[in-house]
CSV table of C-alpha atoms in Angstrom, one decimal:
chain,number,residue,atom,x,y,z
A,24,MET,CA,-4.8,24.8,10.6
A,25,THR,CA,-3.3,25.5,7.1
A,26,ARG,CA,-1.7,23.0,4.8
A,27,LYS,CA,1.8,24.3,5.7
A,28,GLU,CA,1.2,23.8,9.4
A,29,LEU,CA,0.0,20.2,9.0
A,30,LYS,CA,2.7,17.7,9.9
A,31,ILE,CA,2.2,14.9,7.4
A,32,LEU,CA,4.3,11.8,8.0
A,33,ALA,CA,4.9,9.0,5.5
A,34,ILE,CA,6.0,5.6,7.0
A,35,ILE,CA,7.5,3.1,4.6
A,36,PRO,CA,8.0,-0.3,6.1
A,37,GLY,CA,10.9,-2.1,4.6
A,38,ARG,CA,12.3,-5.0,6.5
A,39,GLY,CA,15.2,-7.1,5.2
A,40,GLY,CA,13.7,-10.5,5.4
A,41,SER,CA,11.1,-11.9,3.0
A,42,LYS,CA,9.8,-15.4,2.3
A,43,GLY,CA,8.7,-14.8,-1.3
A,44,ILE,CA,11.7,-12.9,-2.6
A,45,PRO,CA,15.1,-12.8,-1.0
A,46,SER,CA,16.1,-9.2,-0.1
A,47,LYS,CA,12.9,-8.1,-1.8
A,48,ASN,CA,13.1,-4.4,-1.0
A,49,MET,CA,16.5,-4.2,-2.6
A,50,GLN,CA,15.6,-6.0,-5.8
A,51,ARG,CA,15.6,-3.7,-8.8
A,52,VAL,CA,12.6,-2.6,-10.9
A,53,GLY,CA,14.2,-0.8,-13.8
A,54,GLU,CA,17.3,1.1,-12.6
A,55,LEU,CA,16.1,1.5,-9.0
A,56,PRO,CA,15.7,-0.7,-5.9
A,57,LEU,CA,12.1,-1.5,-5.3
A,58,ILE,CA,11.9,0.6,-2.1
A,59,ALA,CA,13.3,3.7,-3.9
A,60,HIS,CA,10.2,4.0,-6.2
A,61,THR,CA,8.1,4.6,-3.1
A,62,ILE,CA,10.5,7.0,-1.5
A,63,LEU,CA,10.7,9.1,-4.7
A,64,ALA,CA,6.9,9.2,-5.0
A,65,ALA,CA,6.6,10.4,-1.4
A,66,LYS,CA,9.3,13.1,-1.9
A,67,LYS,CA,7.2,14.5,-4.8
A,68,SER,CA,4.0,14.6,-2.7
A,69,ASN,CA,2.7,16.9,0.0
A,70,VAL,CA,4.2,14.7,2.7
A,71,ASN,CA,6.8,16.6,4.7
A,72,LYS,CA,8.5,13.8,6.7
A,73,ILE,CA,9.5,10.4,5.3
A,74,ILE,CA,10.6,7.6,7.6
A,75,VAL,CA,11.7,4.2,6.4
A,76,SER,CA,11.3,1.6,9.1
A,77,THR,CA,13.8,-1.2,8.5
A,78,ASP,CA,15.9,-3.7,10.4
A,79,ASN,CA,18.5,-3.9,7.6
A,80,LYS,CA,21.6,-1.7,7.3
A,81,LYS,CA,21.7,-2.0,3.5
A,82,ILE,CA,18.1,-0.9,3.1
A,83,SER,CA,18.9,1.9,5.5
A,84,THR,CA,21.7,3.1,3.3
A,85,ILE,CA,19.5,2.9,0.2
A,86,ALA,CA,16.7,4.8,1.9
A,87,LYS,CA,19.0,7.6,3.0
A,88,LYS,CA,20.5,7.8,-0.5
A,89,PHE,CA,17.1,8.5,-2.0
A,90,GLY,CA,16.1,11.1,0.6
A,91,ALA,CA,14.3,9.3,3.4
A,92,GLU,CA,15.1,9.5,7.1
A,93,VAL,CA,16.1,6.3,8.9
A,94,PRO,CA,16.4,7.4,12.5
A,95,PHE,CA,16.6,3.8,13.9
A,96,LEU,CA,17.0,0.2,12.9
A,97,ARG,CA,13.8,-1.6,13.7
A,98,PRO,CA,13.9,-4.0,16.7
A,99,LYS,CA,13.8,-7.7,15.8
A,100,LYS,CA,10.5,-8.2,17.7
A,101,PHE,CA,8.8,-5.9,15.1
A,102,SER,CA,10.7,-7.5,12.1
A,103,THR,CA,9.4,-11.1,12.0
A,104,ASP,CA,6.9,-12.7,9.6
A,105,LYS,CA,4.3,-12.3,12.3
A,106,SER,CA,4.9,-8.6,12.9
A,107,SER,CA,2.0,-6.4,11.7
A,108,THR,CA,2.1,-3.1,9.9
A,109,LEU,CA,0.3,-1.7,13.0
A,110,ASP,CA,3.3,-2.8,15.1
A,111,VAL,CA,5.6,-0.9,12.7
A,112,VAL,CA,3.5,2.2,12.8
A,113,ASN,CA,3.2,2.3,16.6
A,114,HIS,CA,6.9,1.7,17.0
A,115,THR,CA,7.8,4.5,14.6
A,116,ILE,CA,5.4,7.1,16.1
A,117,HIS,CA,6.5,6.3,19.7
A,118,PHE,CA,10.1,6.6,18.7
A,119,LEU,CA,9.6,10.0,17.0
A,120,GLU,CA,7.5,11.3,19.9
A,121,LYS,CA,10.1,10.2,22.5
A,122,LYS,CA,13.3,11.1,20.6
A,123,GLU,CA,12.3,14.0,18.4
A,124,LYS,CA,9.2,15.4,20.2
A,125,TYR,CA,7.5,15.0,16.9
A,126,VAL,CA,3.8,14.1,16.7
A,127,PRO,CA,2.2,14.0,13.2
A,128,ASP,CA,-1.3,15.3,12.3
A,129,ILE,CA,-1.7,12.9,9.3
A,130,VAL,CA,0.1,9.7,8.7
A,131,THR,CA,0.3,7.8,5.4
A,132,ILE,CA,1.6,4.2,5.1
A,133,LEU,CA,3.2,3.5,1.8
A,134,LEU,CA,4.1,-0.1,1.2
A,135,PRO,CA,7.3,-0.5,-1.0
A,136,THR,CA,5.6,-3.5,-2.7
A,137,SER,CA,3.6,-1.0,-4.8
A,138,PRO,CA,6.2,0.6,-7.0
A,139,PHE,CA,3.9,2.3,-9.4
A,140,ARG,CA,1.9,4.5,-7.1
A,141,SER,CA,2.1,8.1,-8.0
A,142,ASN,CA,2.6,11.2,-5.9
A,143,ASN,CA,-0.8,12.3,-7.2
A,144,LEU,CA,-2.4,9.3,-5.5
A,145,ILE,CA,-0.7,10.2,-2.2
A,146,ASN,CA,-1.9,13.8,-2.5
A,147,LYS,CA,-5.4,12.8,-3.3
A,148,SER,CA,-5.6,10.5,-0.3
A,149,ILE,CA,-4.5,13.5,1.9
A,150,LYS,CA,-6.9,15.8,0.3
A,151,LEU,CA,-9.8,13.4,0.7
A,152,LEU,CA,-9.0,12.9,4.3
A,153,ARG,CA,-8.9,16.6,5.0
A,154,ASN,CA,-12.1,17.4,3.1
A,155,SER,CA,-14.3,14.7,4.6
A,156,ASP,CA,-15.3,13.2,7.9
A,157,ALA,CA,-13.4,10.0,7.1
A,158,THR,CA,-11.2,8.4,9.7
A,159,SER,CA,-8.9,7.0,7.0
A,160,VAL,CA,-8.5,6.9,3.2
A,161,VAL,CA,-7.4,3.6,1.6
A,162,SER,CA,-6.3,2.9,-1.9
A,163,VAL,CA,-8.3,-0.1,-3.3
A,164,PHE,CA,-9.1,-1.8,-6.6
A,165,LYS,CA,-12.3,-3.5,-7.7
A,166,SER,CA,-11.9,-7.3,-7.5
A,167,LYS,CA,-12.3,-9.2,-10.8
A,168,GLU,CA,-12.8,-12.5,-8.9
A,169,HIS,CA,-15.7,-12.3,-6.4
A,170,ALA,CA,-15.8,-14.1,-3.0
A,171,TYR,CA,-19.5,-15.1,-3.6
A,172,LYS,CA,-18.3,-17.3,-6.5
A,173,ALA,CA,-15.4,-18.8,-4.6
A,174,PHE,CA,-14.9,-22.2,-3.2
A,175,ILE,CA,-13.3,-23.5,0.0
A,176,LYS,CA,-11.8,-26.9,0.6
A,177,LYS,CA,-13.4,-29.0,3.3
A,178,ASP,CA,-12.7,-32.7,4.0
A,179,GLY,CA,-10.8,-32.9,0.8
A,180,PHE,CA,-13.7,-31.6,-1.4
A,181,LEU,CA,-14.6,-28.2,-2.7
A,182,LYS,CA,-17.6,-26.4,-1.1
A,183,PRO,CA,-19.1,-23.1,-2.2
A,184,PHE,CA,-18.2,-20.1,-0.1
A,185,ARG,CA,-21.9,-19.2,-0.2
A,186,LYS,CA,-24.6,-21.8,-0.5
A,187,ASP,CA,-26.7,-19.4,-2.7
A,188,PHE,CA,-23.8,-18.7,-5.1
A,189,ARG,CA,-25.9,-19.9,-8.1
A,190,LYS,CA,-28.2,-16.9,-7.9
A,191,TYR,CA,-25.3,-14.7,-8.7
A,192,TYR,CA,-25.1,-16.0,-12.3
A,193,GLN,CA,-24.9,-12.5,-13.6
A,194,ARG,CA,-22.0,-10.2,-12.7
A,195,GLN,CA,-24.4,-7.3,-12.4
A,196,LEU,CA,-26.1,-9.1,-9.4
A,197,LEU,CA,-22.9,-9.2,-7.4
A,198,PRO,CA,-22.2,-6.4,-4.9
A,199,GLU,CA,-19.0,-4.5,-5.6
A,200,MET,CA,-16.0,-5.9,-3.8
A,201,PHE,CA,-12.6,-4.2,-3.3
A,202,HIS,CA,-9.1,-5.1,-2.1
A,203,THR,CA,-6.4,-2.8,-0.8
A,204,THR,CA,-3.5,-2.1,-3.0
A,205,GLY,CA,-0.9,-1.1,-0.5
A,206,ALA,CA,-0.3,2.1,-2.3
A,207,ALA,CA,-1.6,4.4,0.5
A,208,TYR,CA,-3.2,4.0,3.9
A,209,THR,CA,-3.8,7.6,5.0
A,210,PHE,CA,-5.3,8.5,8.4
A,211,TRP,CA,-5.5,11.1,11.1
A,212,PHE,CA,-3.1,10.5,14.0
A,213,ASP,CA,-6.2,11.0,16.2
A,214,THR,CA,-7.7,7.9,14.5
A,215,LEU,CA,-4.9,5.8,15.7
A,216,LYS,CA,-5.1,7.2,19.2
A,217,LYS,CA,-8.9,6.8,19.5
A,218,TYR,CA,-9.5,3.5,17.8
A,219,GLY,CA,-6.1,1.7,18.3
A,220,HIS,CA,-5.8,1.2,14.6
A,221,TYR,CA,-5.3,3.2,11.5
A,222,TYR,CA,-8.6,2.4,9.8
A,223,GLY,CA,-11.3,3.7,12.1
A,224,PRO,CA,-15.0,3.3,11.4
A,225,LYS,CA,-15.2,5.6,8.3
A,226,MET,CA,-12.8,4.4,5.6
A,227,MET,CA,-13.0,6.3,2.4
A,228,PRO,CA,-11.7,4.5,-0.8
A,229,ILE,CA,-9.5,5.7,-3.6
A,230,ILE,CA,-10.5,3.3,-6.3
A,231,SER,CA,-7.6,2.7,-8.6
A,232,LYS,CA,-8.6,1.9,-12.2
A,233,GLU,CA,-5.1,1.9,-13.7
A,234,SER,CA,-3.9,-1.7,-13.7
A,235,LYS,CA,-0.2,-1.0,-13.1
A,236,MET,CA,-1.0,0.9,-9.9
A,237,ASN,CA,-2.4,-2.3,-8.5
A,238,ILE,CA,0.7,-4.4,-8.9
A,239,ASP,CA,1.8,-5.8,-5.6
A,240,VAL,CA,5.3,-7.4,-5.4
A,241,ASP,CA,5.0,-10.4,-3.2
A,242,GLU,CA,6.5,-13.3,-5.3
A,243,VAL,CA,9.2,-13.6,-8.0
A,244,PHE,CA,6.5,-13.6,-10.6
A,245,ASP,CA,5.2,-10.3,-9.3
A,246,LEU,CA,8.7,-8.8,-9.6
A,247,PHE,CA,8.8,-10.1,-13.2
A,248,ILE,CA,5.5,-8.4,-13.9
A,249,ALA,CA,6.7,-5.1,-12.3
A,250,GLU,CA,10.0,-5.2,-14.4
A,251,MET,CA,8.1,-5.9,-17.6
A,252,THR,CA,5.6,-3.2,-16.8
A,253,HIS,CA,8.3,-0.7,-16.2
A,254,LYS,CA,10.1,-1.5,-19.4
A,255,TYR,CA,7.3,-2.1,-21.9
A,256,TRP,CA,3.8,-1.0,-20.7
A,257,GLU,CA,3.8,2.6,-21.7
A,258,LYS,CA,5.3,1.8,-25.2
A,259,TYR,CA,2.7,-1.0,-25.6
A,260,LEU,CA,-0.2,1.2,-24.6
A,261,LYS,CA,0.9,3.9,-26.9
A,262,LYS,CA,1.1,1.4,-29.8
A,263,PHE,CA,-2.2,-0.1,-28.9
A,264,ASN,CA,-4.0,3.2,-28.8
A,265,LYS,CA,-2.5,4.2,-32.1
A,266,GLN,CA,-3.8,1.1,-33.8
A,267,ASN,CA,-7.3,1.2,-32.3
């Protein structure tokens, strides 16, 4: 199957409710609503169908304005705080299969809380998936804080997460640990069918080393960081590199 024949679907979950930030996906980063940054990155990528799954009419209007399809308003049962991304993916794919007779070959989930992901990252995730035996490709960053050195609270006191944490006194002794960024979860549709999830047993990482790519907008402070990054980061970096 050639690249042109592959049906590559981007699903952008964007519900209206949010505990951390009211109307989060409509908040602006720079001149654009948060969700628009993700739609525009998807449009510049090798994705050939972009679906925004939302329960909100205003978000639907924004998504269509920036070039995404919104063929439905997401049912309430898939739009609560307890609804999972897997629920959203399954609902979207079942809808497309039933209503449009559309079945994708590759699916990529692009969370709108990652406004600085690039189209290159999306394309890289698709390429890695196609050129390997991975069941999925996931964007991650290397954790600065390690779980082996973390503490939990028990009976009102702090207890080490690992009893042997003292032996990891040097950073070099710690195994590498990664967290997902939300920038891209790319997988074969067959992975979802076979394993009932979009990860599968062979997850390949894209390790993001660019700090701004790892910004995840969950709270108001994150939105502030995103706004300041959008306005000042490139200018500051240029100034810093010139001076050093």
